[in-house]
Amino acid sequence: MLRNLYDWTMSLAGKKSSERWLAAIAFVESSIFLVPADVLFVPMALARRDRIWRYALVASVASVLGGIAGWLLGYFAFEAVARPVLEFYGKLDTFDHLRQSVDFSTIVLLLVTSGFAHLPPIKVVTILSGVAHVNIWLFAFSAALARGARFMLLGWLLHRYGEPVRGFIERRLTQLAMAACTTVFFSVIAYRYVAH
């Protein structure tokens, strides 16, 4: 199923309506969809390098709005909607583990790491933020910071290096971003543990 979703998303890059599809996929990725918007953003940006920053802005804004939708699902409709979505994608165990083991400040940190590097999956953290009643303004700010940084970094790499960097982005960028976020996450946890 994942491969079919990936192939379908890639096929949208060449359509005239690709910008609307980018916004739609960036929106649903943050709350209920499995395939990241990067899959559509990268070929679109390479095809129209003059529109890279516009595409990055569209993806960032739509992703933040989708994150707010995930927050609303967690806050108002966890049992009715969010739980079945998490079960469908096999993410309910990840969600339950995070729900039981993290506090408020850790959730805010996870918002940044998931938004920038999908660590853990962003839909899990947006829903968790709603369930934990994280302040909606703090949530939106954190999501905008992380998602904006991700798409602007992708845009900068594609603008500067073009097609040669595509393979690197598809194979290595997420792993490098995850490694950086993991380092930051555990550094903050270690600091808090030592400070207390």
JSON list of C-alpha atoms in Angstrom, two decimals:
[
{"chain": "A", "resi": 1, "resn": "MET", "atom": "CA", "xyz": [0.00, 0.00, 0.00]},
{"chain": "A", "resi": 2, "resn": "LEU", "atom": "CA", "xyz": [2.80, 2.44, 0.91]},
{"chain": "A", "resi": 3, "resn": "ARG", "atom": "CA", "xyz": [4.47, 1.94, -2.47]},
{"chain": "A", "resi": 4, "resn": "ASN", "atom": "CA", "xyz": [1.19, 2.65, -4.27]},
{"chain": "A", "resi": 5, "resn": "LEU", "atom": "CA", "xyz": [0.68, 5.84, -2.24]},
{"chain": "A", "resi": 6, "resn": "TYR", "atom": "CA", "xyz": [4.25, 6.92, -3.02]},
{"chain": "A", "resi": 7, "resn": "ASP", "atom": "CA", "xyz": [3.84, 6.28, -6.77]},
{"chain": "A", "resi": 8, "resn": "TRP", "atom": "CA", "xyz": [0.49, 8.10, -6.84]},
{"chain": "A", "resi": 9, "resn": "THR", "atom": "CA", "xyz": [1.97, 11.10, -5.03]},
{"chain": "A", "resi": 10, "resn": "MET", "atom": "CA", "xyz": [4.94, 11.22, -7.44]},
{"chain": "A", "resi": 11, "resn": "SER", "atom": "CA", "xyz": [2.56, 11.15, -10.42]},
{"chain": "A", "resi": 12, "resn": "LEU", "atom": "CA", "xyz": [0.96, 14.42, -9.23]},
{"chain": "A", "resi": 13, "resn": "ALA", "atom": "CA", "xyz": [4.17, 16.45, -9.71]},
{"chain": "A", "resi": 14, "resn": "GLY", "atom": "CA", "xyz": [3.63, 16.83, -13.44]},
{"chain": "A", "resi": 15, "resn": "LYS", "atom": "CA", "xyz": [0.01, 17.97, -13.28]},
{"chain": "A", "resi": 16, "resn": "LYS", "atom": "CA", "xyz": [-1.14, 21.56, -13.76]},
{"chain": "A", "resi": 17, "resn": "SER", "atom": "CA", "xyz": [-2.87, 21.29, -10.41]},
{"chain": "A", "resi": 18, "resn": "SER", "atom": "CA", "xyz": [0.35, 20.16, -8.68]},
{"chain": "A", "resi": 19, "resn": "GLU", "atom": "CA", "xyz": [0.52, 23.21, -6.39]},
{"chain": "A", "resi": 20, "resn": "ARG", "atom": "CA", "xyz": [-2.96, 22.48, -5.02]},
{"chain": "A", "resi": 21, "resn": "TRP", "atom": "CA", "xyz": [-1.99, 18.84, -4.59]},
{"chain": "A", "resi": 22, "resn": "LEU", "atom": "CA", "xyz": [1.16, 19.89, -2.74]},
{"chain": "A", "resi": 23, "resn": "ALA", "atom": "CA", "xyz": [-0.94, 21.97, -0.34]},
{"chain": "A", "resi": 24, "resn": "ALA", "atom": "CA", "xyz": [-3.43, 19.13, 0.13]},
{"chain": "A", "resi": 25, "resn": "ILE", "atom": "CA", "xyz": [-0.77, 16.48, 0.78]},
{"chain": "A", "resi": 26, "resn": "ALA", "atom": "CA", "xyz": [1.21, 18.76, 3.12]},
{"chain": "A", "resi": 27, "resn": "PHE", "atom": "CA", "xyz": [-2.04, 19.38, 5.01]},
{"chain": "A", "resi": 28, "resn": "VAL", "atom": "CA", "xyz": [-3.10, 15.76, 5.41]},
{"chain": "A", "resi": 29, "resn": "GLU", "atom": "CA", "xyz": [0.45, 14.52, 6.06]},
{"chain": "A", "resi": 30, "resn": "SER", "atom": "CA", "xyz": [0.45, 16.38, 9.37]},
{"chain": "A", "resi": 31, "resn": "SER", "atom": "CA", "xyz": [-2.71, 14.70, 10.61]},
{"chain": "A", "resi": 32, "resn": "ILE", "atom": "CA", "xyz": [-3.79, 11.55, 8.75]},
{"chain": "A", "resi": 33, "resn": "PHE", "atom": "CA", "xyz": [-1.61, 10.73, 5.69]},
{"chain": "A", "resi": 34, "resn": "LEU", "atom": "CA", "xyz": [1.45, 8.51, 5.55]},
{"chain": "A", "resi": 35, "resn": "VAL", "atom": "CA", "xyz": [3.46, 9.83, 2.58]},
{"chain": "A", "resi": 36, "resn": "PRO", "atom": "CA", "xyz": [5.50, 13.02, 3.28]},
{"chain": "A", "resi": 37, "resn": "ALA", "atom": "CA", "xyz": [4.93, 16.11, 1.14]},
{"chain": "A", "resi": 38, "resn": "ASP", "atom": "CA", "xyz": [8.65, 16.08, 0.26]},
{"chain": "A", "resi": 39, "resn": "VAL", "atom": "CA", "xyz": [7.86, 13.36, -2.29]},
{"chain": "A", "resi": 40, "resn": "LEU", "atom": "CA", "xyz": [5.85, 15.89, -4.30]},
{"chain": "A", "resi": 41, "resn": "PHE", "atom": "CA", "xyz": [7.81, 19.02, -3.34]},
{"chain": "A", "resi": 42, "resn": "VAL", "atom": "CA", "xyz": [11.19, 17.79, -4.66]},
{"chain": "A", "resi": 43, "resn": "PRO", "atom": "CA", "xyz": [10.19, 16.98, -8.28]},
{"chain": "A", "resi": 44, "resn": "MET", "atom": "CA", "xyz": [8.02, 20.12, -8.45]},
{"chain": "A", "resi": 45, "resn": "ALA", "atom": "CA", "xyz": [10.90, 22.29, -7.24]},
{"chain": "A", "resi": 46, "resn": "LEU", "atom": "CA", "xyz": [13.31, 20.71, -9.71]},
{"chain": "A", "resi": 47, "resn": "ALA", "atom": "CA", "xyz": [10.87, 21.18, -12.59]},
{"chain": "A", "resi": 48, "resn": "ARG", "atom": "CA", "xyz": [10.26, 24.86, -11.73]},
{"chain": "A", "resi": 49, "resn": "ARG", "atom": "CA", "xyz": [13.29, 26.18, -9.84]},
{"chain": "A", "resi": 50, "resn": "ASP", "atom": "CA", "xyz": [11.93, 29.71, -10.23]},
{"chain": "A", "resi": 51, "resn": "ARG", "atom": "CA", "xyz": [9.03, 28.69, -7.97]},
{"chain": "A", "resi": 52, "resn": "ILE", "atom": "CA", "xyz": [10.97, 26.86, -5.27]},
{"chain": "A", "resi": 53, "resn": "TRP", "atom": "CA", "xyz": [10.35, 29.44, -2.53]},
{"chain": "A", "resi": 54, "resn": "ARG", "atom": "CA", "xyz": [6.67, 29.69, -3.42]},
{"chain": "A", "resi": 55, "resn": "TYR", "atom": "CA", "xyz": [6.33, 25.90, -3.22]},
{"chain": "A", "resi": 56, "resn": "ALA", "atom": "CA", "xyz": [8.22, 25.87, 0.09]},
{"chain": "A", "resi": 57, "resn": "LEU", "atom": "CA", "xyz": [5.85, 28.49, 1.51]},
{"chain": "A", "resi": 58, "resn": "VAL", "atom": "CA", "xyz": [2.76, 26.65, 0.27]},
{"chain": "A", "resi": 59, "resn": "ALA", "atom": "CA", "xyz": [3.99, 23.37, 1.78]},
{"chain": "A", "resi": 60, "resn": "SER", "atom": "CA", "xyz": [4.94, 25.05, 5.08]},
{"chain": "A", "resi": 61, "resn": "VAL", "atom": "CA", "xyz": [1.63, 26.87, 5.55]},
{"chain": "A", "resi": 62, "resn": "ALA", "atom": "CA", "xyz": [-0.48, 23.87, 4.53]},
{"chain": "A", "resi": 63, "resn": "SER", "atom": "CA", "xyz": [1.55, 21.60, 6.80]},
{"chain": "A", "resi": 64, "resn": "VAL", "atom": "CA", "xyz": [1.03, 23.90, 9.80]},
{"chain": "A", "resi": 65, "resn": "LEU", "atom": "CA", "xyz": [-2.70, 24.06, 9.08]},
{"chain": "A", "resi": 66, "resn": "GLY", "atom": "CA", "xyz": [-2.75, 20.27, 8.81]},
{"chain": "A", "resi": 67, "resn": "GLY", "atom": "CA", "xyz": [-0.94, 20.07, 12.13]},
{"chain": "A", "resi": 68, "resn": "ILE", "atom": "CA", "xyz": [-3.64, 22.24, 13.69]},
{"chain": "A", "resi": 69, "resn": "ALA", "atom": "CA", "xyz": [-6.21, 19.83, 12.25]},
{"chain": "A", "resi": 70, "resn": "GLY", "atom": "CA", "xyz": [-4.31, 16.97, 13.92]},
{"chain": "A", "resi": 71, "resn": "TRP", "atom": "CA", "xyz": [-4.29, 18.94, 17.19]},
{"chain": "A", "resi": 72, "resn": "LEU", "atom": "CA", "xyz": [-8.08, 19.44, 16.90]},
{"chain": "A", "resi": 73, "resn": "LEU", "atom": "CA", "xyz": [-8.55, 15.71, 16.26]},
{"chain": "A", "resi": 74, "resn": "GLY", "atom": "CA", "xyz": [-6.57, 14.90, 19.40]},
{"chain": "A", "resi": 75, "resn": "TYR", "atom": "CA", "xyz": [-8.35, 17.54, 21.46]},
{"chain": "A", "resi": 76, "resn": "PHE", "atom": "CA", "xyz": [-11.94, 16.95, 20.37]},
{"chain": "A", "resi": 77, "resn": "ALA", "atom": "CA", "xyz": [-12.19, 13.61, 18.55]},
{"chain": "A", "resi": 78, "resn": "PHE", "atom": "CA", "xyz": [-9.48, 11.23, 19.73]},
{"chain": "A", "resi": 79, "resn": "GLU", "atom": "CA", "xyz": [-11.66, 8.14, 20.26]},
{"chain": "A", "resi": 80, "resn": "ALA", "atom": "CA", "xyz": [-13.96, 8.74, 17.29]},
{"chain": "A", "resi": 81, "resn": "VAL", "atom": "CA", "xyz": [-11.40, 9.74, 14.62]},
{"chain": "A", "resi": 82, "resn": "ALA", "atom": "CA", "xyz": [-7.76, 9.93, 15.73]},
{"chain": "A", "resi": 83, "resn": "ARG", "atom": "CA", "xyz": [-7.50, 6.49, 17.34]},
{"chain": "A", "resi": 84, "resn": "PRO", "atom": "CA", "xyz": [-8.80, 4.66, 14.21]},
{"chain": "A", "resi": 85, "resn": "VAL", "atom": "CA", "xyz": [-6.37, 6.67, 12.03]},
{"chain": "A", "resi": 86, "resn": "LEU", "atom": "CA", "xyz": [-3.43, 5.73, 14.26]},
{"chain": "A", "resi": 87, "resn": "GLU", "atom": "CA", "xyz": [-4.55, 2.08, 14.31]},
{"chain": "A", "resi": 88, "resn": "PHE", "atom": "CA", "xyz": [-4.86, 2.06, 10.51]},
{"chain": "A", "resi": 89, "resn": "TYR", "atom": "CA", "xyz": [-1.24, 3.19, 10.08]},
{"chain": "A", "resi": 90, "resn": "GLY", "atom": "CA", "xyz": [0.08, 0.96, 12.88]},
{"chain": "A", "resi": 91, "resn": "LYS", "atom": "CA", "xyz": [1.10, 4.02, 14.95]},
{"chain": "A", "resi": 92, "resn": "LEU", "atom": "CA", "xyz": [-1.19, 3.49, 17.96]},
{"chain": "A", "resi": 93, "resn": "ASP", "atom": "CA", "xyz": [1.53, 1.73, 20.00]},
{"chain": "A", "resi": 94, "resn": "THR", "atom": "CA", "xyz": [3.96, 4.61, 19.31]},
{"chain": "A", "resi": 95, "resn": "PHE", "atom": "CA", "xyz": [1.26, 7.07, 20.34]},
{"chain": "A", "resi": 96, "resn": "ASP", "atom": "CA", "xyz": [0.39, 5.20, 23.55]},
{"chain": "A", "resi": 97, "resn": "HIS", "atom": "CA", "xyz": [4.05, 4.91, 24.51]},
{"chain": "A", "resi": 98, "resn": "LEU", "atom": "CA", "xyz": [4.61, 8.64, 24.01]},
{"chain": "A", "resi": 99, "resn": "ARG", "atom": "CA", "xyz": [1.38, 9.51, 25.80]},
{"chain": "A", "resi": 100, "resn": "GLN", "atom": "CA", "xyz": [2.48, 7.62, 28.90]},
{"chain": "A", "resi": 101, "resn": "SER", "atom": "CA", "xyz": [6.15, 8.57, 28.94]},
{"chain": "A", "resi": 102, "resn": "VAL", "atom": "CA", "xyz": [6.49, 12.25, 28.02]},
{"chain": "A", "resi": 103, "resn": "ASP", "atom": "CA", "xyz": [5.62, 15.47, 29.77]},
{"chain": "A", "resi": 104, "resn": "PHE", "atom": "CA", "xyz": [4.48, 18.82, 28.39]},
{"chain": "A", "resi": 105, "resn": "SER", "atom": "CA", "xyz": [7.93, 20.25, 27.62]},
{"chain": "A", "resi": 106, "resn": "THR", "atom": "CA", "xyz": [9.00, 17.02, 25.93]},
{"chain": "A", "resi": 107, "resn": "ILE", "atom": "CA", "xyz": [5.91, 17.16, 23.70]},
{"chain": "A", "resi": 108, "resn": "VAL", "atom": "CA", "xyz": [6.92, 20.66, 22.60]},
{"chain": "A", "resi": 109, "resn": "LEU", "atom": "CA", "xyz": [10.42, 19.36, 21.80]},
{"chain": "A", "resi": 110, "resn": "LEU", "atom": "CA", "xyz": [8.88, 16.46, 19.86]},
{"chain": "A", "resi": 111, "resn": "LEU", "atom": "CA", "xyz": [6.89, 18.98, 17.83]},
{"chain": "A", "resi": 112, "resn": "VAL", "atom": "CA", "xyz": [10.13, 20.44, 16.56]},
{"chain": "A", "resi": 113, "resn": "THR", "atom": "CA", "xyz": [11.88, 17.11, 15.91]},
{"chain": "A", "resi": 114, "resn": "SER", "atom": "CA", "xyz": [8.85, 15.54, 14.22]},
{"chain": "A", "resi": 115, "resn": "GLY", "atom": "CA", "xyz": [8.17, 18.64, 12.14]},
{"chain": "A", "resi": 116, "resn": "PHE", "atom": "CA", "xyz": [11.75, 18.85, 10.91]},
{"chain": "A", "resi": 117, "resn": "ALA", "atom": "CA", "xyz": [12.78, 15.20, 10.69]},
{"chain": "A", "resi": 118, "resn": "HIS", "atom": "CA", "xyz": [9.61, 13.10, 11.12]},
{"chain": "A", "resi": 119, "resn": "LEU", "atom": "CA", "xyz": [10.98, 11.79, 14.43]},
{"chain": "A", "resi": 120, "resn": "PRO", "atom": "CA", "xyz": [8.53, 10.52, 15.63]},
{"chain": "A", "resi": 121, "resn": "PRO", "atom": "CA", "xyz": [5.94, 10.69, 12.82]},
{"chain": "A", "resi": 122, "resn": "ILE", "atom": "CA", "xyz": [4.39, 14.16, 12.77]},
{"chain": "A", "resi": 123, "resn": "LYS", "atom": "CA", "xyz": [0.79, 12.93, 12.79]},
{"chain": "A", "resi": 124, "resn": "VAL", "atom": "CA", "xyz": [1.46, 11.11, 16.07]},
{"chain": "A", "resi": 125, "resn": "VAL", "atom": "CA", "xyz": [2.78, 14.27, 17.73]},
{"chain": "A", "resi": 126, "resn": "THR", "atom": "CA", "xyz": [0.10, 16.62, 16.39]},
{"chain": "A", "resi": 127, "resn": "ILE", "atom": "CA", "xyz": [-2.63, 14.34, 17.74]},
{"chain": "A", "resi": 128, "resn": "LEU", "atom": "CA", "xyz": [-0.74, 13.85, 21.01]},
{"chain": "A", "resi": 129, "resn": "SER", "atom": "CA", "xyz": [-0.45, 17.63, 21.39]},
{"chain": "A", "resi": 130, "resn": "GLY", "atom": "CA", "xyz": [-4.22, 17.94, 21.18]},
{"chain": "A", "resi": 131, "resn": "VAL", "atom": "CA", "xyz": [-4.79, 15.11, 23.63]},
{"chain": "A", "resi": 132, "resn": "ALA", "atom": "CA", "xyz": [-2.29, 16.71, 26.05]},
{"chain": "A", "resi": 133, "resn": "HIS", "atom": "CA", "xyz": [-3.97, 20.14, 25.59]},
{"chain": "A", "resi": 134, "resn": "VAL", "atom": "CA", "xyz": [-0.76, 21.84, 24.49]},
{"chain": "A", "resi": 135, "resn": "ASN", "atom": "CA", "xyz": [-1.51, 25.55, 24.01]},
{"chain": "A", "resi": 136, "resn": "ILE", "atom": "CA", "xyz": [-2.68, 25.98, 20.42]},
{"chain": "A", "resi": 137, "resn": "TRP", "atom": "CA", "xyz": [-0.56, 29.12, 19.86]},
{"chain": "A", "resi": 138, "resn": "LEU", "atom": "CA", "xyz": [2.59, 27.44, 21.16]},
{"chain": "A", "resi": 139, "resn": "PHE", "atom": "CA", "xyz": [1.75, 24.44, 19.01]},
{"chain": "A", "resi": 140, "resn": "ALA", "atom": "CA", "xyz": [1.28, 26.57, 15.88]},
{"chain": "A", "resi": 141, "resn": "PHE", "atom": "CA", "xyz": [4.52, 28.48, 16.50]},
{"chain": "A", "resi": 142, "resn": "SER", "atom": "CA", "xyz": [6.53, 25.26, 17.03]},
{"chain": "A", "resi": 143, "resn": "ALA", "atom": "CA", "xyz": [5.00, 23.65, 13.95]},
{"chain": "A", "resi": 144, "resn": "ALA", "atom": "CA", "xyz": [5.68, 26.74, 11.81]},
{"chain": "A", "resi": 145, "resn": "LEU", "atom": "CA", "xyz": [9.29, 26.85, 12.98]},
{"chain": "A", "resi": 146, "resn": "ALA", "atom": "CA", "xyz": [9.94, 23.17, 12.29]},
{"chain": "A", "resi": 147, "resn": "ARG", "atom": "CA", "xyz": [7.99, 22.75, 9.06]},
{"chain": "A", "resi": 148, "resn": "GLY", "atom": "CA", "xyz": [9.19, 26.05, 7.67]},
{"chain": "A", "resi": 149, "resn": "ALA", "atom": "CA", "xyz": [12.80, 25.10, 8.42]},
{"chain": "A", "resi": 150, "resn": "ARG", "atom": "CA", "xyz": [12.38, 21.73, 6.71]},
{"chain": "A", "resi": 151, "resn": "PHE", "atom": "CA", "xyz": [10.85, 23.02, 3.48]},
{"chain": "A", "resi": 152, "resn": "MET", "atom": "CA", "xyz": [13.11, 26.08, 3.29]},
{"chain": "A", "resi": 153, "resn": "LEU", "atom": "CA", "xyz": [16.19, 23.85, 3.76]},
{"chain": "A", "resi": 154, "resn": "LEU", "atom": "CA", "xyz": [14.95, 21.53, 1.02]},
{"chain": "A", "resi": 155, "resn": "GLY", "atom": "CA", "xyz": [14.26, 24.55, -1.17]},
{"chain": "A", "resi": 156, "resn": "TRP", "atom": "CA", "xyz": [17.72, 26.00, -0.57]},
{"chain": "A", "resi": 157, "resn": "LEU", "atom": "CA", "xyz": [19.43, 22.68, -1.39]},
{"chain": "A", "resi": 158, "resn": "LEU", "atom": "CA", "xyz": [17.40, 22.26, -4.57]},
{"chain": "A", "resi": 159, "resn": "HIS", "atom": "CA", "xyz": [17.90, 25.87, -5.63]},
{"chain": "A", "resi": 160, "resn": "ARG", "atom": "CA", "xyz": [21.65, 25.74, -5.06]},
{"chain": "A", "resi": 161, "resn": "TYR", "atom": "CA", "xyz": [22.46, 22.24, -6.33]},
{"chain": "A", "resi": 162, "resn": "GLY", "atom": "CA", "xyz": [19.51, 21.25, -8.52]},
{"chain": "A", "resi": 163, "resn": "GLU", "atom": "CA", "xyz": [19.12, 17.69, -9.83]},
{"chain": "A", "resi": 164, "resn": "PRO", "atom": "CA", "xyz": [22.46, 16.34, -8.50]},
{"chain": "A", "resi": 165, "resn": "VAL", "atom": "CA", "xyz": [21.27, 16.77, -4.91]},
{"chain": "A", "resi": 166, "resn": "ARG", "atom": "CA", "xyz": [17.99, 14.93, -5.52]},
{"chain": "A", "resi": 167, "resn": "GLY", "atom": "CA", "xyz": [19.48, 11.50, -4.82]},
{"chain": "A", "resi": 168, "resn": "PHE", "atom": "CA", "xyz": [21.07, 12.80, -1.63]},
{"chain": "A", "resi": 169, "resn": "ILE", "atom": "CA", "xyz": [17.76, 14.28, -0.46]},
{"chain": "A", "resi": 170, "resn": "GLU", "atom": "CA", "xyz": [15.81, 11.13, -1.23]},
{"chain": "A", "resi": 171, "resn": "ARG", "atom": "CA", "xyz": [18.36, 8.81, 0.40]},
{"chain": "A", "resi": 172, "resn": "ARG", "atom": "CA", "xyz": [20.11, 10.74, 3.15]},
{"chain": "A", "resi": 173, "resn": "LEU", "atom": "CA", "xyz": [18.49, 14.03, 4.17]},
{"chain": "A", "resi": 174, "resn": "THR", "atom": "CA", "xyz": [15.85, 12.47, 6.42]},
{"chain": "A", "resi": 175, "resn": "GLN", "atom": "CA", "xyz": [18.43, 10.27, 8.14]},
{"chain": "A", "resi": 176, "resn": "LEU", "atom": "CA", "xyz": [20.73, 13.26, 8.73]},
{"chain": "A", "resi": 177, "resn": "ALA", "atom": "CA", "xyz": [17.86, 15.39, 10.02]},
{"chain": "A", "resi": 178, "resn": "MET", "atom": "CA", "xyz": [16.76, 12.53, 12.27]},
{"chain": "A", "resi": 179, "resn": "ALA", "atom": "CA", "xyz": [20.29, 12.14, 13.62]},
{"chain": "A", "resi": 180, "resn": "ALA", "atom": "CA", "xyz": [20.53, 15.88, 14.36]},
{"chain": "A", "resi": 181, "resn": "CYS", "atom": "CA", "xyz": [17.12, 15.93, 16.05]},
{"chain": "A", "resi": 182, "resn": "THR", "atom": "CA", "xyz": [17.92, 12.78, 18.03]},
{"chain": "A", "resi": 183, "resn": "THR", "atom": "CA", "xyz": [21.11, 14.43, 19.29]},
{"chain": "A", "resi": 184, "resn": "VAL", "atom": "CA", "xyz": [19.21, 17.59, 20.28]},
{"chain": "A", "resi": 185, "resn": "PHE", "atom": "CA", "xyz": [16.42, 15.58, 21.90]},
{"chain": "A", "resi": 186, "resn": "PHE", "atom": "CA", "xyz": [18.69, 13.43, 24.04]},
{"chain": "A", "resi": 187, "resn": "SER", "atom": "CA", "xyz": [20.88, 16.41, 24.90]},
{"chain": "A", "resi": 188, "resn": "VAL", "atom": "CA", "xyz": [17.85, 18.25, 26.26]},
{"chain": "A", "resi": 189, "resn": "ILE", "atom": "CA", "xyz": [16.68, 15.16, 28.16]},
{"chain": "A", "resi": 190, "resn": "ALA", "atom": "CA", "xyz": [20.17, 14.65, 29.61]},
{"chain": "A", "resi": 191, "resn": "TYR", "atom": "CA", "xyz": [20.40, 18.32, 30.61]},
{"chain": "A", "resi": 192, "resn": "ARG", "atom": "CA", "xyz": [17.02, 18.18, 32.34]},
{"chain": "A", "resi": 193, "resn": "TYR", "atom": "CA", "xyz": [17.99, 14.96, 34.12]},
{"chain": "A", "resi": 194, "resn": "VAL", "atom": "CA", "xyz": [21.31, 16.39, 35.34]},
{"chain": "A", "resi": 195, "resn": "ALA", "atom": "CA", "xyz": [19.75, 19.76, 36.26]},
{"chain": "A", "resi": 196, "resn": "HIS", "atom": "CA", "xyz": [17.17, 18.04, 38.44]}
]
